[in-house]
PDB file of C-alpha atoms in Angstrom:
ATOM      1  CA  UNK A 262      -0.059  -0.166  -0.175  1.00  0.00           C
ATOM      2  CA  UNK A 263       1.472   3.853  -1.052  1.00  0.00           C
ATOM      3  CA  UNK A 264       1.371   6.127   1.114  1.00  0.00           C
ATOM      4  CA  UNK A 265      -1.282   8.222  -0.557  1.00  0.00           C
ATOM      5  CA  UNK A 266      -3.637   4.803   0.186  1.00  0.00           C
ATOM      6  CA  UNK A 267      -2.228   4.545   3.293  1.00  0.00           C
ATOM      7  CA  UNK A 268      -3.930   7.712   4.380  1.00  0.00           C
ATOM      8  CA  UNK A 269      -7.186   7.507   2.443  1.00  0.00           C
ATOM      9  CA  UNK A 270      -7.426   4.104   4.478  1.00  0.00           C
ATOM     10  CA  UNK A 271      -6.370   6.086   7.681  1.00  0.00           C
ATOM     11  CA  UNK A 272      -9.140   8.997   7.275  1.00  0.00           C
ATOM     12  CA  UNK A 273     -12.311   6.604   6.067  1.00  0.00           C
ATOM     13  CA  UNK A 274     -10.955   4.802   9.681  1.00  0.00           C
ATOM     14  CA  UNK A 275     -11.371   8.498  11.924  1.00  0.00           C
ATOM     15  CA  UNK A 276     -14.619   9.576   9.786  1.00  0.00           C
ATOM     16  CA  UNK A 277     -15.178  13.056   8.498  1.00  0.00           C
ATOM     17  CA  UNK A 278     -18.320  13.654   8.970  1.00  0.00           C
ATOM     18  CA  UNK A 279     -18.239  17.320  11.509  1.00  0.00           C
ATOM     19  CA  UNK A 280     -19.283  19.451   9.884  1.00  0.00           C
ATOM     20  CA  UNK A 281     -15.874  21.609  10.970  1.00  0.00           C
ATOM     21  CA  UNK A 282     -14.337  18.364   9.910  1.00  0.00           C
ATOM     22  CA  UNK A 283     -15.980  17.906   6.094  1.00  0.00           C
ATOM     23  CA  UNK A 284     -15.185  22.127   5.509  1.00  0.00           C
ATOM     24  CA  UNK A 285     -11.603  21.910   5.983  1.00  0.00           C
ATOM     25  CA  UNK A 286     -10.991  18.350   3.297  1.00  0.00           C
ATOM     26  CA  UNK A 287     -14.142  19.508   1.201  1.00  0.00           C
ATOM     27  CA  UNK A 288     -14.934  16.005   1.475  1.00  0.00           C
ATOM     28  CA  UNK A 289     -18.359  17.047   2.650  1.00  0.00           C
ATOM     29  CA  UNK A 290     -21.959  18.166   1.189  1.00  0.00           C
ATOM     30  CA  UNK A 291     -21.279  21.088   3.336  1.00  0.00           C
ATOM     31  CA  UNK A 292     -18.264  21.219   2.810  1.00  0.00           C
ATOM     32  CA  UNK A 293     -17.805  20.751  -0.539  1.00  0.00           C
ATOM     33  CA  UNK A 294     -20.500  24.017  -0.431  1.00  0.00           C
ATOM     34  CA  UNK A 295     -17.801  26.087   1.891  1.00  0.00           C
ATOM     35  CA  UNK A 296     -14.906  25.901  -0.465  1.00  0.00           C
ATOM     36  CA  UNK A 297     -17.378  26.602  -3.370  1.00  0.00           C
ATOM     37  CA  UNK A 298     -19.126  29.278  -1.857  1.00  0.00           C
ATOM     38  CA  UNK A 299     -15.692  30.696   0.065  1.00  0.00           C
ATOM     39  CA  UNK A 300     -12.843  29.480  -1.090  1.00  0.00           C
ATOM     40  CA  UNK A 301     -13.865  28.644  -4.366  1.00  0.00           C
ATOM     41  CA  UNK A 302     -12.109  25.617  -4.860  1.00  0.00           C
ATOM     42  CA  UNK A 303     -13.274  21.978  -5.617  1.00  0.00           C
ATOM     43  CA  UNK A 304     -11.902  19.159  -3.426  1.00  0.00           C
ATOM     44  CA  UNK A 305      -8.818  18.052  -6.114  1.00  0.00           C
ATOM     45  CA  UNK A 306      -7.760  21.921  -5.865  1.00  0.00           C
ATOM     46  CA  UNK A 307      -8.065  21.667  -1.601  1.00  0.00           C
ATOM     47  CA  UNK A 308      -6.235  18.143  -1.364  1.00  0.00           C
ATOM     48  CA  UNK A 309      -3.846  19.622  -4.347  1.00  0.00           C
ATOM     49  CA  UNK A 310      -2.341  22.688  -2.157  1.00  0.00           C
ATOM     50  CA  UNK A 311      -2.687  20.489   1.103  1.00  0.00           C
ATOM     51  CA  UNK A 312      -0.189  17.644  -0.875  1.00  0.00           C
ATOM     52  CA  UNK A 313       1.935  20.712  -1.334  1.00  0.00           C
ATOM     53  CA  UNK A 314       2.058  22.043   2.152  1.00  0.00           C
ATOM     54  CA  UNK A 315       2.478  18.060   3.099  1.00  0.00           C
ATOM     55  CA  UNK A 316       5.206  17.734   1.167  1.00  0.00           C
ATOM     56  CA  UNK A 317       7.937  18.968   3.109  1.00  0.00           C
ATOM     57  CA  UNK A 318       7.422  15.833   5.759  1.00  0.00           C
ATOM     58  CA  UNK A 319       9.159  13.322   4.093  1.00  0.00           C
ATOM     59  CA  UNK A 320       7.958   9.119   3.420  1.00  0.00           C
ATOM     60  CA  UNK A 321      10.712   8.143   5.987  1.00  0.00           C
ATOM     61  CA  UNK A 322      10.248  10.701   8.185  1.00  0.00           C
ATOM     62  CA  UNK A 323      12.114   9.245  11.319  1.00  0.00           C
ATOM     63  CA  UNK A 324      12.500  12.341  13.482  1.00  0.00           C
ATOM     64  CA  UNK A 325      10.599  14.998  15.324  1.00  0.00           C
ATOM     65  CA  UNK A 326       8.500  16.799  13.838  1.00  0.00           C
ATOM     66  CA  UNK A 327       5.929  19.123  16.258  1.00  0.00           C
ATOM     67  CA  UNK A 328       2.395  20.130  14.750  1.00  0.00           C
ATOM     68  CA  UNK A 329       0.894  23.921  15.277  1.00  0.00           C
ATOM     69  CA  UNK A 330      -2.066  23.637  15.708  1.00  0.00           C
ATOM     70  CA  UNK A 331      -3.161  20.390  15.463  1.00  0.00           C
ATOM     71  CA  UNK A 332      -6.731  21.210  15.177  1.00  0.00           C
ATOM     72  CA  UNK A 333      -9.175  18.439  15.367  1.00  0.00           C
ATOM     73  CA  UNK A 334      -6.501  16.370  13.780  1.00  0.00           C
ATOM     74  CA  UNK A 335      -8.228  14.914  10.572  1.00  0.00           C
ATOM     75  CA  UNK A 336      -5.747  15.728   8.024  1.00  0.00           C
ATOM     76  CA  UNK A 337      -2.583  14.965   9.742  1.00  0.00           C
ATOM     77  CA  UNK A 338      -3.023  11.830  12.183  1.00  0.00           C
ATOM     78  CA  UNK A 339      -4.068  10.117   8.658  1.00  0.00           C
ATOM     79  CA  UNK A 340      -0.456  11.510   7.583  1.00  0.00           C
ATOM     80  CA  UNK A 341       0.811   9.673  10.666  1.00  0.00           C
ATOM     81  CA  UNK A 342       0.250   6.992  10.920  1.00  0.00           C
ATOM     82  CA  UNK A 343       2.284   6.509   7.968  1.00  0.00           C
ATOM     83  CA  UNK A 344       5.274   7.300   9.558  1.00  0.00           C
ATOM     84  CA  UNK A 345       5.258   5.178  12.789  1.00  0.00           C
ATOM     85  CA  UNK A 346       9.352   5.488  13.509  1.00  0.00           C
ATOM     86  CA  UNK A 347       8.969   9.848  13.903  1.00  0.00           C
ATOM     87  CA  UNK A 348       8.363  11.384  16.878  1.00  0.00           C
ATOM     88  CA  UNK A 349       5.065  13.690  16.643  1.00  0.00           C
ATOM     89  CA  UNK A 350       4.084  16.303  19.047  1.00  0.00           C
ATOM     90  CA  UNK A 351       0.746  18.545  18.214  1.00  0.00           C
ATOM     91  CA  UNK A 352      -0.133  21.931  20.160  1.00  0.00           C
ATOM     92  CA  UNK A 353      -3.218  23.284  20.178  1.00  0.00           C
ATOM     93  CA  UNK A 354      -4.667  26.870  22.512  1.00  0.00           C
ATOM     94  CA  UNK A 355      -7.346  24.813  22.484  1.00  0.00           C
ATOM     95  CA  UNK A 356      -8.561  21.939  24.632  1.00  0.00           C
ATOM     96  CA  UNK A 357     -11.586  21.031  22.778  1.00  0.00           C
ATOM     97  CA  UNK A 358      -9.933  20.896  18.864  1.00  0.00           C
ATOM     98  CA  UNK A 359      -6.886  19.015  21.034  1.00  0.00           C
ATOM     99  CA  UNK A 360      -9.781  16.622  22.023  1.00  0.00           C
ATOM    100  CA  UNK A 361     -10.848  16.046  19.046  1.00  0.00           C
ATOM    101  CA  UNK A 362      -7.529  15.397  18.010  1.00  0.00           C
ATOM    102  CA  UNK A 363      -6.535  13.011  20.076  1.00  0.00           C
ATOM    103  CA  UNK A 364      -9.763  10.972  19.897  1.00  0.00           C
ATOM    104  CA  UNK A 365      -8.989   9.951  16.292  1.00  0.00           C
ATOM    105  CA  UNK A 366      -4.880   9.179  17.044  1.00  0.00           C
ATOM    106  CA  UNK A 367      -6.978   6.816  19.478  1.00  0.00           C
ATOM    107  CA  UNK A 368      -8.541   5.243  16.642  1.00  0.00           C
ATOM    108  CA  UNK A 369      -6.064   4.634  14.708  1.00  0.00           C
ATOM    109  CA  UNK A 370      -3.896   3.249  17.536  1.00  0.00           C
ATOM    110  CA  UNK A 371      -1.289   6.096  16.767  1.00  0.00           C
ATOM    111  CA  UNK A 372       1.651   5.612  20.221  1.00  0.00           C
ATOM    112  CA  UNK A 373       4.420   8.157  19.222  1.00  0.00           C
ATOM    113  CA  UNK A 374       2.204  11.494  18.890  1.00  0.00           C
ATOM    114  CA  UNK A 375       1.566  13.475  22.090  1.00  0.00           C
ATOM    115  CA  UNK A 376      -0.438  16.090  22.618  1.00  0.00           C
ATOM    116  CA  UNK A 377       0.029  19.793  24.924  1.00  0.00           C
ATOM    117  CA  UNK A 378      -2.043  23.005  24.962  1.00  0.00           C
ATOM    118  CA  UNK A 379       0.198  25.669  24.448  1.00  0.00           C
ATOM    119  CA  UNK A 380       1.066  29.452  22.530  1.00  0.00           C
ATOM    120  CA  UNK A 381       2.285  29.317  19.147  1.00  0.00           C
ATOM    121  CA  UNK A 382       3.859  32.957  20.346  1.00  0.00           C
ATOM    122  CA  UNK A 383       5.760  30.496  23.368  1.00  0.00           C
ATOM    123  CA  UNK A 384       6.344  27.646  22.442  1.00  0.00           C
ATOM    124  CA  UNK A 385       7.350  24.790  25.349  1.00  0.00           C
ATOM    125  CA  UNK A 386      10.734  23.802  23.894  1.00  0.00           C
ATOM    126  CA  UNK A 387      13.820  24.240  23.646  1.00  0.00           C
ATOM    127  CA  UNK A 388      15.651  25.714  21.109  1.00  0.00           C
ATOM    128  CA  UNK A 389      16.580  23.617  17.701  1.00  0.00           C
ATOM    129  CA  UNK A 390      14.397  21.038  18.523  1.00  0.00           C
ATOM    130  CA  UNK A 391      12.711  19.726  15.547  1.00  0.00           C
ATOM    131  CA  UNK A 392      13.322  18.185  12.297  1.00  0.00           C
ATOM    132  CA  UNK A 393       9.884  19.684  10.770  1.00  0.00           C
ATOM    133  CA  UNK A 394       7.830  22.294  12.154  1.00  0.00           C
ATOM    134  CA  UNK A 395       4.269  21.537  10.102  1.00  0.00           C
ATOM    135  CA  UNK A 396       1.450  24.330  10.200  1.00  0.00           C
ATOM    136  CA  UNK A 397      -1.177  23.752   8.493  1.00  0.00           C
ATOM    137  CA  UNK A 398      -4.620  26.649   8.171  1.00  0.00           C
ATOM    138  CA  UNK A 399      -3.377  28.595  11.613  1.00  0.00           C
ATOM    139  CA  UNK A 400      -0.552  31.643  11.754  1.00  0.00           C
ATOM    140  CA  UNK A 401      -3.876  33.820   9.667  1.00  0.00           C
ATOM    141  CA  UNK A 402      -5.120  32.947  13.027  1.00  0.00           C
ATOM    142  CA  UNK A 403      -3.157  33.491  14.568  1.00  0.00           C
ATOM    143  CA  UNK A 404      -3.240  36.976  17.268  1.00  0.00           C
ATOM    144  CA  UNK A 405       0.321  37.593  17.767  1.00  0.00           C
ATOM    145  CA  UNK A 406       1.749  36.453  14.152  1.00  0.00           C
ATOM    146  CA  UNK A 407       5.728  37.016  14.339  1.00  0.00           C
ATOM    147  CA  UNK A 408       6.333  36.145  18.096  1.00  0.00           C
ATOM    148  CA  UNK A 409       4.733  32.774  15.997  1.00  0.00           C
ATOM    149  CA  UNK A 410       6.882  33.268  13.570  1.00  0.00           C
ATOM    150  CA  UNK A 411      10.408  33.831  15.695  1.00  0.00           C
ATOM    151  CA  UNK A 412       9.116  31.043  18.110  1.00  0.00           C
ATOM    152  CA  UNK A 413       8.776  28.866  15.143  1.00  0.00           C
ATOM    153  CA  UNK A 414      12.572  29.924  13.694  1.00  0.00           C
ATOM    154  CA  UNK A 415      13.822  29.420  17.473  1.00  0.00           C
ATOM    155  CA  UNK A 416      12.017  25.882  18.009  1.00  0.00           C
ATOM    156  CA  UNK A 417      13.725  24.085  14.066  1.00  0.00           C
ATOM    157  CA  UNK A 418      16.420  22.497  13.813  1.00  0.00           C
ATOM    158  CA  UNK A 419      19.402  23.931  11.793  1.00  0.00           C
ATOM    159  CA  UNK A 420      19.027  22.189   8.220  1.00  0.00           C
ATOM    160  CA  UNK A 421      15.052  21.691   9.638  1.00  0.00           C
ATOM    161  CA  UNK A 422      12.057  21.895   7.917  1.00  0.00           C
ATOM    162  CA  UNK A 423       9.148  24.208   8.346  1.00  0.00           C
ATOM    163  CA  UNK A 424       5.812  23.795   5.648  1.00  0.00           C
ATOM    164  CA  UNK A 425       2.674  24.211   5.584  1.00  0.00           C
ATOM    165  CA  UNK A 426      -0.167  26.407   4.131  1.00  0.00           C
ATOM    166  CA  UNK A 427      -2.376  29.402   5.233  1.00  0.00           C
ATOM    167  CA  UNK A 428      -4.955  31.846   3.685  1.00  0.00           C
ATOM    168  CA  UNK A 429      -3.372  35.474   1.877  1.00  0.00           C
ATOM    169  CA  UNK A 430      -5.584  37.856   0.959  1.00  0.00           C
ATOM    170  CA  UNK A 431      -5.738  39.893  -2.056  1.00  0.00           C
ATOM    171  CA  UNK A 432      -5.979  36.561  -4.338  1.00  0.00           C
ATOM    172  CA  UNK A 433      -9.567  37.100  -4.501  1.00  0.00           C
ATOM    173  CA  UNK A 434     -12.046  39.149  -3.767  1.00  0.00           C
ATOM    174  CA  UNK A 435     -15.317  37.354  -2.755  1.00  0.00           C
ATOM    175  CA  UNK A 436     -13.170  35.033  -0.590  1.00  0.00           C
ATOM    176  CA  UNK A 437     -11.266  38.404   1.242  1.00  0.00           C
ATOM    177  CA  UNK A 438     -15.578  39.413   2.184  1.00  0.00           C
ATOM    178  CA  UNK A 439     -16.505  36.515   3.641  1.00  0.00           C
ATOM    179  CA  UNK A 440     -12.851  36.536   5.953  1.00  0.00           C
ATOM    180  CA  UNK A 441     -13.609  40.232   6.666  1.00  0.00           C
ATOM    181  CA  UNK A 442     -17.699  39.873   7.641  1.00  0.00           C
ATOM    182  CA  UNK A 443     -17.744  36.838   8.158  1.00  0.00           C
ATOM    183  CA  UNK A 444     -15.025  34.475   9.529  1.00  0.00           C
ATOM    184  CA  UNK A 445     -13.124  37.696  11.336  1.00  0.00           C
ATOM    185  CA  UNK A 446     -16.254  38.676  13.345  1.00  0.00           C
ATOM    186  CA  UNK A 447     -16.712  34.582  14.583  1.00  0.00           C
ATOM    187  CA  UNK A 448     -12.807  35.007  15.686  1.00  0.00           C
ATOM    188  CA  UNK A 449     -11.502  32.368  13.485  1.00  0.00           C
ATOM    189  CA  UNK A 450      -9.717  34.732  11.462  1.00  0.00           C
ATOM    190  CA  UNK A 451      -7.296  37.803  12.804  1.00  0.00           C
ATOM    191  CA  UNK A 452      -6.054  40.369  11.710  1.00  0.00           C
ATOM    192  CA  UNK A 453      -2.878  41.043   9.669  1.00  0.00           C
ATOM    193  CA  UNK A 454      -2.522  38.502   7.058  1.00  0.00           C
ATOM    194  CA  UNK A 455       0.376  38.224   4.567  1.00  0.00           C
ATOM    195  CA  UNK A 456      -0.146  38.873   0.804  1.00  0.00           C
ATOM    196  CA  UNK A 457       1.822  36.562  -1.462  1.00  0.00           C
ATOM    197  CA  UNK A 458       4.757  39.378  -1.932  1.00  0.00           C
ATOM    198  CA  UNK A 459       4.833  39.652   1.652  1.00  0.00           C
ATOM    199  CA  UNK A 460       4.389  35.745   2.535  1.00  0.00           C
ATOM    200  CA  UNK A 461       7.656  35.300  -0.551  1.00  0.00           C
ATOM    201  CA  UNK A 462       9.585  38.210   1.475  1.00  0.00           C
ATOM    202  CA  UNK A 463       9.313  36.818   4.958  1.00  0.00           C
ATOM    203  CA  UNK A 464       9.891  33.554   4.218  1.00  0.00           C
ATOM    204  CA  UNK A 465      12.968  34.259   1.770  1.00  0.00           C
ATOM    205  CA  UNK A 466      14.662  36.583   4.450  1.00  0.00           C
ATOM    206  CA  UNK A 467      14.983  34.042   7.351  1.00  0.00           C
ATOM    207  CA  UNK A 468      15.573  30.868   5.375  1.00  0.00           C
ATOM    208  CA  UNK A 469      18.129  29.748   3.417  1.00  0.00           C
ATOM    209  CA  UNK A 470      15.433  27.507   0.788  1.00  0.00           C
ATOM    210  CA  UNK A 471      11.582  28.479   0.581  1.00  0.00           C
ATOM    211  CA  UNK A 472       9.066  26.959  -2.459  1.00  0.00           C
ATOM    212  CA  UNK A 473       5.788  28.453  -2.237  1.00  0.00           C
ATOM    213  CA  UNK A 474       3.276  29.092  -3.766  1.00  0.00           C
ATOM    214  CA  UNK A 475      -1.130  29.614  -4.610  1.00  0.00           C
ATOM    215  CA  UNK A 476      -4.009  27.897  -5.218  1.00  0.00           C
ATOM    216  CA  UNK A 477      -5.814  30.993  -5.324  1.00  0.00           C
ATOM    217  CA  UNK A 478      -6.488  32.591  -1.138  1.00  0.00           C
ATOM    218  CA  UNK A 479      -4.431  29.618   0.454  1.00  0.00           C
ATOM    219  CA  UNK A 480      -0.932  29.540   0.033  1.00  0.00           C
ATOM    220  CA  UNK A 481       1.024  26.756   0.910  1.00  0.00           C
ATOM    221  CA  UNK A 482       5.128  26.352   1.147  1.00  0.00           C
ATOM    222  CA  UNK A 483       8.138  23.674   2.543  1.00  0.00           C
ATOM    223  CA  UNK A 484      11.559  25.838   3.918  1.00  0.00           C
ATOM    224  CA  UNK A 485      14.497  25.265   4.890  1.00  0.00           C
ATOM    225  CA  UNK A 486      16.524  26.932   8.489  1.00  0.00           C
ATOM    226  CA  UNK A 487      20.025  27.835   7.262  1.00  0.00           C
ATOM    227  CA  UNK A 488      22.636  24.759   9.339  1.00  0.00           C
ATOM    228  CA  UNK A 489      24.304  27.733  10.331  1.00  0.00           C
ATOM    229  CA  UNK A 490      22.955  30.986  11.525  1.00  0.00           C
ATOM    230  CA  UNK A 491      23.527  34.658   9.576  1.00  0.00           C
ATOM    231  CA  UNK A 492      25.380  37.352  10.101  1.00  0.00           C
TER     232      UNK A 492
END
């Protein structure tokens, strides 16, 4: 069984009928409606940018990985099932989200995943702890984005990988409208937001190797921390 089929199999085991899970994966009737209305995406497009964001994790990865925020775990617990040798830490500020992620991990009998409540702006880990830091759909929600960028960089080992995806403004007018008038008012998103160009400039300024792109209003990235600190 290849990795993609293993992930699909694990996803079927964990389900995905919760409204949030269906929306984030564009897999349910209501989720597909939200993806189309707000993000102007179909499931194939949704899967495409997520696959790009997750491509920073090697198939045979056996190092230390931090995911922040983990959310409900619907996007990543199936992936972690294919990485039995990895040491994975999942952090989220929301106990409710983390509880849902833990249920999925337990359902898949994951033995190498630990959960910790915490703030991305003050990560409870030492410098240069992780080989990979993964952040899916998180930075557009973080209230202190500057602190989040600094903390991710700090806990990442030299030569380590920072990868993920999040909303960028200025790429689709309807999406920008919904973000301002619905997601912000609901407390799901917090300005300010990156644009494609500002994100590229930021990542190029912090990391040695940057591969990034966007699909409409979702930017994805895979970048590596220099093995030696820049002077």
